[in-house]
């Protein structure tokens, strides 16, 4: 009952949002004007609608698993292998439903934060896509010295060696972020913004991990030297 009330509390806008989720829903948002500044908020709402749909699906799956577990108990008894497997499936469905409930709550918090940020933003502030461009460019600017600075190339050879797993993960993230990067002044839909946002976040994380791995390795090598 608590889950149902929780879902209904936010239903006032999810219904129209969920009804228009296809690619045709967003014909593209021009990078000028109010809609461009609202892009991060629209993207957060788009994700919330997806989280709500997932919650509905997991709730239905839990009901189905519960019914199958009861049916197996009546057919095969409490300790049969079929009943035990049905019980495990029910437990998995319950865990998925709990996870979906928590994710919807998190998404609603993100919508609230995005709405507050949008309401307090001004025309002088960078647009949401411009902020992602800046974060993307910052990582690339931090990585370039490992390729062109002779001292860093010699000190951290692993940072450009794709045979190292951490470096390979970063290079793949770099390629994916570049692939998804919207053109400056182009049209960006909320789903495209979400994909690019996730790619930039992965790029930041993999770069930090590559620096940590290679930096730690260099420190250990230096410590072993007489």
PDB file of C-alpha atoms in Angstrom:
ATOM      1  CA  UNK A   1       0.000   0.000   0.000  1.00  0.00           C
ATOM      2  CA  UNK A   2       2.855   2.360   0.807  1.00  0.00           C
ATOM      3  CA  UNK A   3       4.351   1.794  -2.655  1.00  0.00           C
ATOM      4  CA  UNK A   4       1.016   2.524  -4.326  1.00  0.00           C
ATOM      5  CA  UNK A   5       0.638   5.802  -2.422  1.00  0.00           C
ATOM      6  CA  UNK A   6       4.221   6.672  -3.234  1.00  0.00           C
ATOM      7  CA  UNK A   7       3.598   6.154  -6.946  1.00  0.00           C
ATOM      8  CA  UNK A   8       0.308   8.066  -6.932  1.00  0.00           C
ATOM      9  CA  UNK A   9       1.906  11.019  -5.166  1.00  0.00           C
ATOM     10  CA  UNK A  10       3.929  11.791  -8.275  1.00  0.00           C
ATOM     11  CA  UNK A  11       1.476  10.671 -10.946  1.00  0.00           C
ATOM     12  CA  UNK A  12       0.210  14.169 -11.771  1.00  0.00           C
ATOM     13  CA  UNK A  13       2.808  14.689 -14.476  1.00  0.00           C
ATOM     14  CA  UNK A  14       4.155  11.189 -15.131  1.00  0.00           C
ATOM     15  CA  UNK A  15       1.100  10.181 -17.158  1.00  0.00           C
ATOM     16  CA  UNK A  16       1.504  12.858 -19.846  1.00  0.00           C
ATOM     17  CA  UNK A  17       5.278  12.438 -19.803  1.00  0.00           C
ATOM     18  CA  UNK A  18       5.089   8.666 -20.199  1.00  0.00           C
ATOM     19  CA  UNK A  19       2.539   9.009 -22.981  1.00  0.00           C
ATOM     20  CA  UNK A  20       4.979  10.956 -25.074  1.00  0.00           C
ATOM     21  CA  UNK A  21       8.172   9.051 -24.610  1.00  0.00           C
ATOM     22  CA  UNK A  22       9.009   8.099 -28.257  1.00  0.00           C
ATOM     23  CA  UNK A  23      11.627   9.690 -30.386  1.00  0.00           C
ATOM     24  CA  UNK A  24       8.926  11.708 -32.125  1.00  0.00           C
ATOM     25  CA  UNK A  25       7.897  13.259 -28.811  1.00  0.00           C
ATOM     26  CA  UNK A  26      10.907  15.525 -28.817  1.00  0.00           C
ATOM     27  CA  UNK A  27      11.291  16.981 -32.282  1.00  0.00           C
ATOM     28  CA  UNK A  28      14.506  18.526 -31.018  1.00  0.00           C
ATOM     29  CA  UNK A  29      15.152  21.450 -28.759  1.00  0.00           C
ATOM     30  CA  UNK A  30      16.786  24.470 -30.271  1.00  0.00           C
ATOM     31  CA  UNK A  31      19.870  25.576 -28.417  1.00  0.00           C
ATOM     32  CA  UNK A  32      18.441  29.068 -28.005  1.00  0.00           C
ATOM     33  CA  UNK A  33      15.756  30.285 -25.666  1.00  0.00           C
ATOM     34  CA  UNK A  34      13.928  28.941 -22.686  1.00  0.00           C
ATOM     35  CA  UNK A  35      13.564  25.344 -23.875  1.00  0.00           C
ATOM     36  CA  UNK A  36      17.318  24.995 -24.259  1.00  0.00           C
ATOM     37  CA  UNK A  37      17.807  26.224 -20.690  1.00  0.00           C
ATOM     38  CA  UNK A  38      15.147  23.749 -19.533  1.00  0.00           C
ATOM     39  CA  UNK A  39      16.847  20.791 -21.212  1.00  0.00           C
ATOM     40  CA  UNK A  40      18.357  19.346 -18.021  1.00  0.00           C
ATOM     41  CA  UNK A  41      14.962  19.525 -16.302  1.00  0.00           C
ATOM     42  CA  UNK A  42      13.206  17.885 -19.262  1.00  0.00           C
ATOM     43  CA  UNK A  43      15.865  15.161 -19.276  1.00  0.00           C
ATOM     44  CA  UNK A  44      15.363  14.533 -15.552  1.00  0.00           C
ATOM     45  CA  UNK A  45      11.615  14.248 -16.085  1.00  0.00           C
ATOM     46  CA  UNK A  46      12.202  11.872 -18.975  1.00  0.00           C
ATOM     47  CA  UNK A  47      14.294   9.660 -16.690  1.00  0.00           C
ATOM     48  CA  UNK A  48      11.637   9.826 -13.985  1.00  0.00           C
ATOM     49  CA  UNK A  49       9.015   8.614 -16.449  1.00  0.00           C
ATOM     50  CA  UNK A  50      11.295   5.683 -17.314  1.00  0.00           C
ATOM     51  CA  UNK A  51      11.819   4.903 -13.632  1.00  0.00           C
ATOM     52  CA  UNK A  52       8.071   4.905 -13.100  1.00  0.00           C
ATOM     53  CA  UNK A  53       7.529   2.479 -15.980  1.00  0.00           C
ATOM     54  CA  UNK A  54      10.190   0.190 -14.522  1.00  0.00           C
ATOM     55  CA  UNK A  55       8.435   0.292 -11.155  1.00  0.00           C
ATOM     56  CA  UNK A  56       5.128  -0.678 -12.744  1.00  0.00           C
ATOM     57  CA  UNK A  57       6.819  -3.569 -14.561  1.00  0.00           C
ATOM     58  CA  UNK A  58       8.554  -4.870 -11.444  1.00  0.00           C
ATOM     59  CA  UNK A  59       5.336  -4.649  -9.454  1.00  0.00           C
ATOM     60  CA  UNK A  60       3.565  -6.738 -12.115  1.00  0.00           C
ATOM     61  CA  UNK A  61       6.469  -9.208 -12.147  1.00  0.00           C
ATOM     62  CA  UNK A  62       6.267  -9.546  -8.359  1.00  0.00           C
ATOM     63  CA  UNK A  63       2.551 -10.308  -8.510  1.00  0.00           C
ATOM     64  CA  UNK A  64       3.143 -12.933 -11.208  1.00  0.00           C
ATOM     65  CA  UNK A  65       6.001 -14.535  -9.255  1.00  0.00           C
ATOM     66  CA  UNK A  66       3.889 -14.611  -6.086  1.00  0.00           C
ATOM     67  CA  UNK A  67       1.028 -16.311  -7.937  1.00  0.00           C
ATOM     68  CA  UNK A  68       3.379 -18.880  -9.477  1.00  0.00           C
ATOM     69  CA  UNK A  69       4.931 -19.613  -6.100  1.00  0.00           C
ATOM     70  CA  UNK A  70       1.514 -20.260  -4.588  1.00  0.00           C
ATOM     71  CA  UNK A  71       0.546 -22.460  -7.510  1.00  0.00           C
ATOM     72  CA  UNK A  72       3.718 -24.535  -7.195  1.00  0.00           C
ATOM     73  CA  UNK A  73       3.183 -24.987  -3.462  1.00  0.00           C
ATOM     74  CA  UNK A  74      -0.301 -26.326  -4.070  1.00  0.00           C
ATOM     75  CA  UNK A  75       0.854 -28.625  -6.877  1.00  0.00           C
ATOM     76  CA  UNK A  76       4.207 -29.900  -5.631  1.00  0.00           C
ATOM     77  CA  UNK A  77       4.381 -29.225  -1.901  1.00  0.00           C
ATOM     78  CA  UNK A  78       6.483 -26.918   0.211  1.00  0.00           C
ATOM     79  CA  UNK A  79       9.927 -28.504  -0.365  1.00  0.00           C
ATOM     80  CA  UNK A  80       9.856 -29.516  -4.023  1.00  0.00           C
ATOM     81  CA  UNK A  81      12.568 -28.197  -6.348  1.00  0.00           C
ATOM     82  CA  UNK A  82       9.939 -26.385  -8.439  1.00  0.00           C
ATOM     83  CA  UNK A  83       8.517 -24.663  -5.370  1.00  0.00           C
ATOM     84  CA  UNK A  84      11.975 -23.636  -4.156  1.00  0.00           C
ATOM     85  CA  UNK A  85      12.841 -22.212  -7.573  1.00  0.00           C
ATOM     86  CA  UNK A  86       9.527 -20.335  -7.651  1.00  0.00           C
ATOM     87  CA  UNK A  87      10.352 -18.940  -4.208  1.00  0.00           C
ATOM     88  CA  UNK A  88      13.766 -17.777  -5.405  1.00  0.00           C
ATOM     89  CA  UNK A  89      12.142 -16.121  -8.390  1.00  0.00           C
ATOM     90  CA  UNK A  90       9.717 -14.340  -6.080  1.00  0.00           C
ATOM     91  CA  UNK A  91      12.608 -13.096  -3.957  1.00  0.00           C
ATOM     92  CA  UNK A  92      14.389 -11.797  -7.062  1.00  0.00           C
ATOM     93  CA  UNK A  93      11.223 -10.030  -8.171  1.00  0.00           C
ATOM     94  CA  UNK A  94      10.822  -8.411  -4.748  1.00  0.00           C
ATOM     95  CA  UNK A  95      14.415  -7.184  -4.800  1.00  0.00           C
ATOM     96  CA  UNK A  96      13.919  -5.717  -8.273  1.00  0.00           C
ATOM     97  CA  UNK A  97      10.738  -3.992  -7.107  1.00  0.00           C
ATOM     98  CA  UNK A  98      12.503  -2.514  -4.083  1.00  0.00           C
ATOM     99  CA  UNK A  99      15.345  -1.310  -6.288  1.00  0.00           C
ATOM    100  CA  UNK A 100      12.888   0.264  -8.732  1.00  0.00           C
ATOM    101  CA  UNK A 101      11.085   2.043  -5.876  1.00  0.00           C
ATOM    102  CA  UNK A 102      14.355   3.520  -4.617  1.00  0.00           C
ATOM    103  CA  UNK A 103      15.373   4.535  -8.134  1.00  0.00           C
ATOM    104  CA  UNK A 104      12.098   6.378  -8.671  1.00  0.00           C
ATOM    105  CA  UNK A 105      12.614   8.244  -5.415  1.00  0.00           C
ATOM    106  CA  UNK A 106      16.133   9.179  -6.519  1.00  0.00           C
ATOM    107  CA  UNK A 107      14.893  10.345  -9.893  1.00  0.00           C
ATOM    108  CA  UNK A 108      12.239  12.513  -8.259  1.00  0.00           C
ATOM    109  CA  UNK A 109      14.942  14.101  -6.131  1.00  0.00           C
ATOM    110  CA  UNK A 110      16.916  14.824  -9.302  1.00  0.00           C
ATOM    111  CA  UNK A 111      13.861  16.391 -10.911  1.00  0.00           C
ATOM    112  CA  UNK A 112      13.426  18.626  -7.876  1.00  0.00           C
ATOM    113  CA  UNK A 113      17.086  19.660  -7.985  1.00  0.00           C
ATOM    114  CA  UNK A 114      16.919  20.330 -11.725  1.00  0.00           C
ATOM    115  CA  UNK A 115      13.746  22.376 -11.287  1.00  0.00           C
ATOM    116  CA  UNK A 116      15.376  24.496  -8.595  1.00  0.00           C
ATOM    117  CA  UNK A 117      18.458  25.012 -10.731  1.00  0.00           C
ATOM    118  CA  UNK A 118      16.322  25.989 -13.724  1.00  0.00           C
ATOM    119  CA  UNK A 119      14.233  28.427 -11.704  1.00  0.00           C
ATOM    120  CA  UNK A 120      17.319  30.206 -10.384  1.00  0.00           C
ATOM    121  CA  UNK A 121      19.299  30.256 -13.641  1.00  0.00           C
ATOM    122  CA  UNK A 122      19.739  33.387 -15.717  1.00  0.00           C
ATOM    123  CA  UNK A 123      20.544  34.090 -19.347  1.00  0.00           C
ATOM    124  CA  UNK A 124      24.129  34.736 -18.342  1.00  0.00           C
ATOM    125  CA  UNK A 125      24.548  31.155 -17.113  1.00  0.00           C
ATOM    126  CA  UNK A 126      25.832  28.498 -19.527  1.00  0.00           C
ATOM    127  CA  UNK A 127      23.227  26.194 -21.030  1.00  0.00           C
ATOM    128  CA  UNK A 128      23.031  22.568 -19.788  1.00  0.00           C
ATOM    129  CA  UNK A 129      24.715  21.230 -22.937  1.00  0.00           C
ATOM    130  CA  UNK A 130      27.410  23.876 -22.666  1.00  0.00           C
ATOM    131  CA  UNK A 131      28.145  22.700 -19.128  1.00  0.00           C
ATOM    132  CA  UNK A 132      28.583  19.148 -20.388  1.00  0.00           C
ATOM    133  CA  UNK A 133      30.809  20.375 -23.216  1.00  0.00           C
ATOM    134  CA  UNK A 134      32.978  22.161 -20.628  1.00  0.00           C
ATOM    135  CA  UNK A 135      33.234  19.041 -18.427  1.00  0.00           C
ATOM    136  CA  UNK A 136      34.106  16.943 -21.484  1.00  0.00           C
ATOM    137  CA  UNK A 137      36.766  19.442 -22.637  1.00  0.00           C
ATOM    138  CA  UNK A 138      38.270  19.599 -19.151  1.00  0.00           C
ATOM    139  CA  UNK A 139      38.971  15.860 -19.130  1.00  0.00           C
ATOM    140  CA  UNK A 140      40.539  16.007 -22.593  1.00  0.00           C
ATOM    141  CA  UNK A 141      42.688  18.966 -21.527  1.00  0.00           C
ATOM    142  CA  UNK A 142      43.924  16.986 -18.517  1.00  0.00           C
ATOM    143  CA  UNK A 143      44.690  13.943 -20.670  1.00  0.00           C
ATOM    144  CA  UNK A 144      46.559  15.662 -23.539  1.00  0.00           C
ATOM    145  CA  UNK A 145      49.784  16.280 -21.551  1.00  0.00           C
ATOM    146  CA  UNK A 146      50.152  12.515 -21.163  1.00  0.00           C
ATOM    147  CA  UNK A 147      50.457  12.388 -24.965  1.00  0.00           C
ATOM    148  CA  UNK A 148      52.455  15.517 -25.761  1.00  0.00           C
ATOM    149  CA  UNK A 149      54.467  16.374 -22.632  1.00  0.00           C
ATOM    150  CA  UNK A 150      57.755  14.466 -22.866  1.00  0.00           C
ATOM    151  CA  UNK A 151      58.224  14.335 -19.099  1.00  0.00           C
ATOM    152  CA  UNK A 152      54.751  12.953 -18.492  1.00  0.00           C
ATOM    153  CA  UNK A 153      55.066  10.494 -21.377  1.00  0.00           C
ATOM    154  CA  UNK A 154      58.201   9.066 -19.783  1.00  0.00           C
ATOM    155  CA  UNK A 155      56.828   9.148 -16.242  1.00  0.00           C
ATOM    156  CA  UNK A 156      53.409   7.692 -17.061  1.00  0.00           C
ATOM    157  CA  UNK A 157      53.758   5.523 -20.191  1.00  0.00           C
ATOM    158  CA  UNK A 158      50.744   3.466 -19.196  1.00  0.00           C
ATOM    159  CA  UNK A 159      48.389   6.422 -19.651  1.00  0.00           C
ATOM    160  CA  UNK A 160      48.628   6.051 -23.445  1.00  0.00           C
ATOM    161  CA  UNK A 161      49.073   2.268 -23.562  1.00  0.00           C
ATOM    162  CA  UNK A 162      45.784   0.613 -24.613  1.00  0.00           C
ATOM    163  CA  UNK A 163      47.085  -2.739 -23.363  1.00  0.00           C
ATOM    164  CA  UNK A 164      46.474  -1.537 -19.823  1.00  0.00           C
ATOM    165  CA  UNK A 165      42.824  -2.223 -18.806  1.00  0.00           C
ATOM    166  CA  UNK A 166      42.326   1.141 -17.086  1.00  0.00           C
ATOM    167  CA  UNK A 167      43.724   3.021 -20.082  1.00  0.00           C
ATOM    168  CA  UNK A 168      41.650   0.976 -22.500  1.00  0.00           C
ATOM    169  CA  UNK A 169      38.488   1.738 -20.496  1.00  0.00           C
ATOM    170  CA  UNK A 170      39.292   5.461 -20.638  1.00  0.00           C
ATOM    171  CA  UNK A 171      40.025   5.420 -24.371  1.00  0.00           C
ATOM    172  CA  UNK A 172      36.733   3.649 -25.038  1.00  0.00           C
ATOM    173  CA  UNK A 173      34.886   6.160 -22.872  1.00  0.00           C
ATOM    174  CA  UNK A 174      36.637   8.971 -24.717  1.00  0.00           C
ATOM    175  CA  UNK A 175      35.519   7.607 -28.076  1.00  0.00           C
ATOM    176  CA  UNK A 176      31.935   7.133 -26.861  1.00  0.00           C
ATOM    177  CA  UNK A 177      31.711  10.639 -25.388  1.00  0.00           C
ATOM    178  CA  UNK A 178      32.996  12.121 -28.632  1.00  0.00           C
ATOM    179  CA  UNK A 179      30.482  10.082 -30.631  1.00  0.00           C
ATOM    180  CA  UNK A 180      27.585  11.330 -28.512  1.00  0.00           C
ATOM    181  CA  UNK A 181      28.775  14.934 -28.233  1.00  0.00           C
ATOM    182  CA  UNK A 182      26.155  17.283 -29.688  1.00  0.00           C
ATOM    183  CA  UNK A 183      27.322  19.902 -32.132  1.00  0.00           C
ATOM    184  CA  UNK A 184      27.508  23.413 -30.728  1.00  0.00           C
ATOM    185  CA  UNK A 185      24.284  25.233 -31.501  1.00  0.00           C
ATOM    186  CA  UNK A 186      22.592  22.058 -32.729  1.00  0.00           C
ATOM    187  CA  UNK A 187      19.345  20.429 -31.660  1.00  0.00           C
ATOM    188  CA  UNK A 188      19.413  18.133 -28.647  1.00  0.00           C
ATOM    189  CA  UNK A 189      16.556  16.015 -27.310  1.00  0.00           C
ATOM    190  CA  UNK A 190      16.272  14.943 -23.651  1.00  0.00           C
ATOM    191  CA  UNK A 191      17.236  11.310 -24.481  1.00  0.00           C
ATOM    192  CA  UNK A 192      20.310  12.557 -26.357  1.00  0.00           C
ATOM    193  CA  UNK A 193      21.219  14.790 -23.435  1.00  0.00           C
ATOM    194  CA  UNK A 194      20.871  11.852 -21.019  1.00  0.00           C
ATOM    195  CA  UNK A 195      23.158   9.667 -23.156  1.00  0.00           C
ATOM    196  CA  UNK A 196      25.801  12.367 -23.473  1.00  0.00           C
ATOM    197  CA  UNK A 197      25.587  13.197 -19.767  1.00  0.00           C
ATOM    198  CA  UNK A 198      26.190   9.535 -18.874  1.00  0.00           C
ATOM    199  CA  UNK A 199      29.071   9.328 -21.357  1.00  0.00           C
ATOM    200  CA  UNK A 200      30.787  12.393 -19.870  1.00  0.00           C
ATOM    201  CA  UNK A 201      30.348  10.991 -16.364  1.00  0.00           C
ATOM    202  CA  UNK A 202      31.915   7.689 -17.468  1.00  0.00           C
ATOM    203  CA  UNK A 203      34.742   9.599 -19.130  1.00  0.00           C
ATOM    204  CA  UNK A 204      35.485  11.467 -15.897  1.00  0.00           C
ATOM    205  CA  UNK A 205      35.375   8.275 -13.839  1.00  0.00           C
ATOM    206  CA  UNK A 206      37.581   6.210 -16.158  1.00  0.00           C
ATOM    207  CA  UNK A 207      40.146   9.004 -16.448  1.00  0.00           C
ATOM    208  CA  UNK A 208      40.342   9.354 -12.674  1.00  0.00           C
ATOM    209  CA  UNK A 209      40.733   5.580 -12.359  1.00  0.00           C
ATOM    210  CA  UNK A 210      43.483   5.489 -15.017  1.00  0.00           C
ATOM    211  CA  UNK A 211      45.381   8.271 -13.239  1.00  0.00           C
ATOM    212  CA  UNK A 212      44.978   6.488  -9.919  1.00  0.00           C
ATOM    213  CA  UNK A 213      46.195   3.161 -11.278  1.00  0.00           C
ATOM    214  CA  UNK A 214      49.203   4.550 -13.105  1.00  0.00           C
ATOM    215  CA  UNK A 215      50.037   7.039 -10.369  1.00  0.00           C
ATOM    216  CA  UNK A 216      49.927   4.307  -7.720  1.00  0.00           C
ATOM    217  CA  UNK A 217      52.103   2.090  -9.874  1.00  0.00           C
ATOM    218  CA  UNK A 218      54.670   4.846 -10.336  1.00  0.00           C
ATOM    219  CA  UNK A 219      54.737   5.519  -6.586  1.00  0.00           C
ATOM    220  CA  UNK A 220      55.332   1.868  -5.806  1.00  0.00           C
ATOM    221  CA  UNK A 221      58.142   1.687  -8.386  1.00  0.00           C
ATOM    222  CA  UNK A 222      59.821   4.776  -6.937  1.00  0.00           C
ATOM    223  CA  UNK A 223      59.519   3.396  -3.400  1.00  0.00           C
ATOM    224  CA  UNK A 224      61.342   0.193  -4.408  1.00  0.00           C
ATOM    225  CA  UNK A 225      64.302   2.063  -5.863  1.00  0.00           C
ATOM    226  CA  UNK A 226      67.430   2.203  -3.650  1.00  0.00           C
TER     227      UNK A 226
END
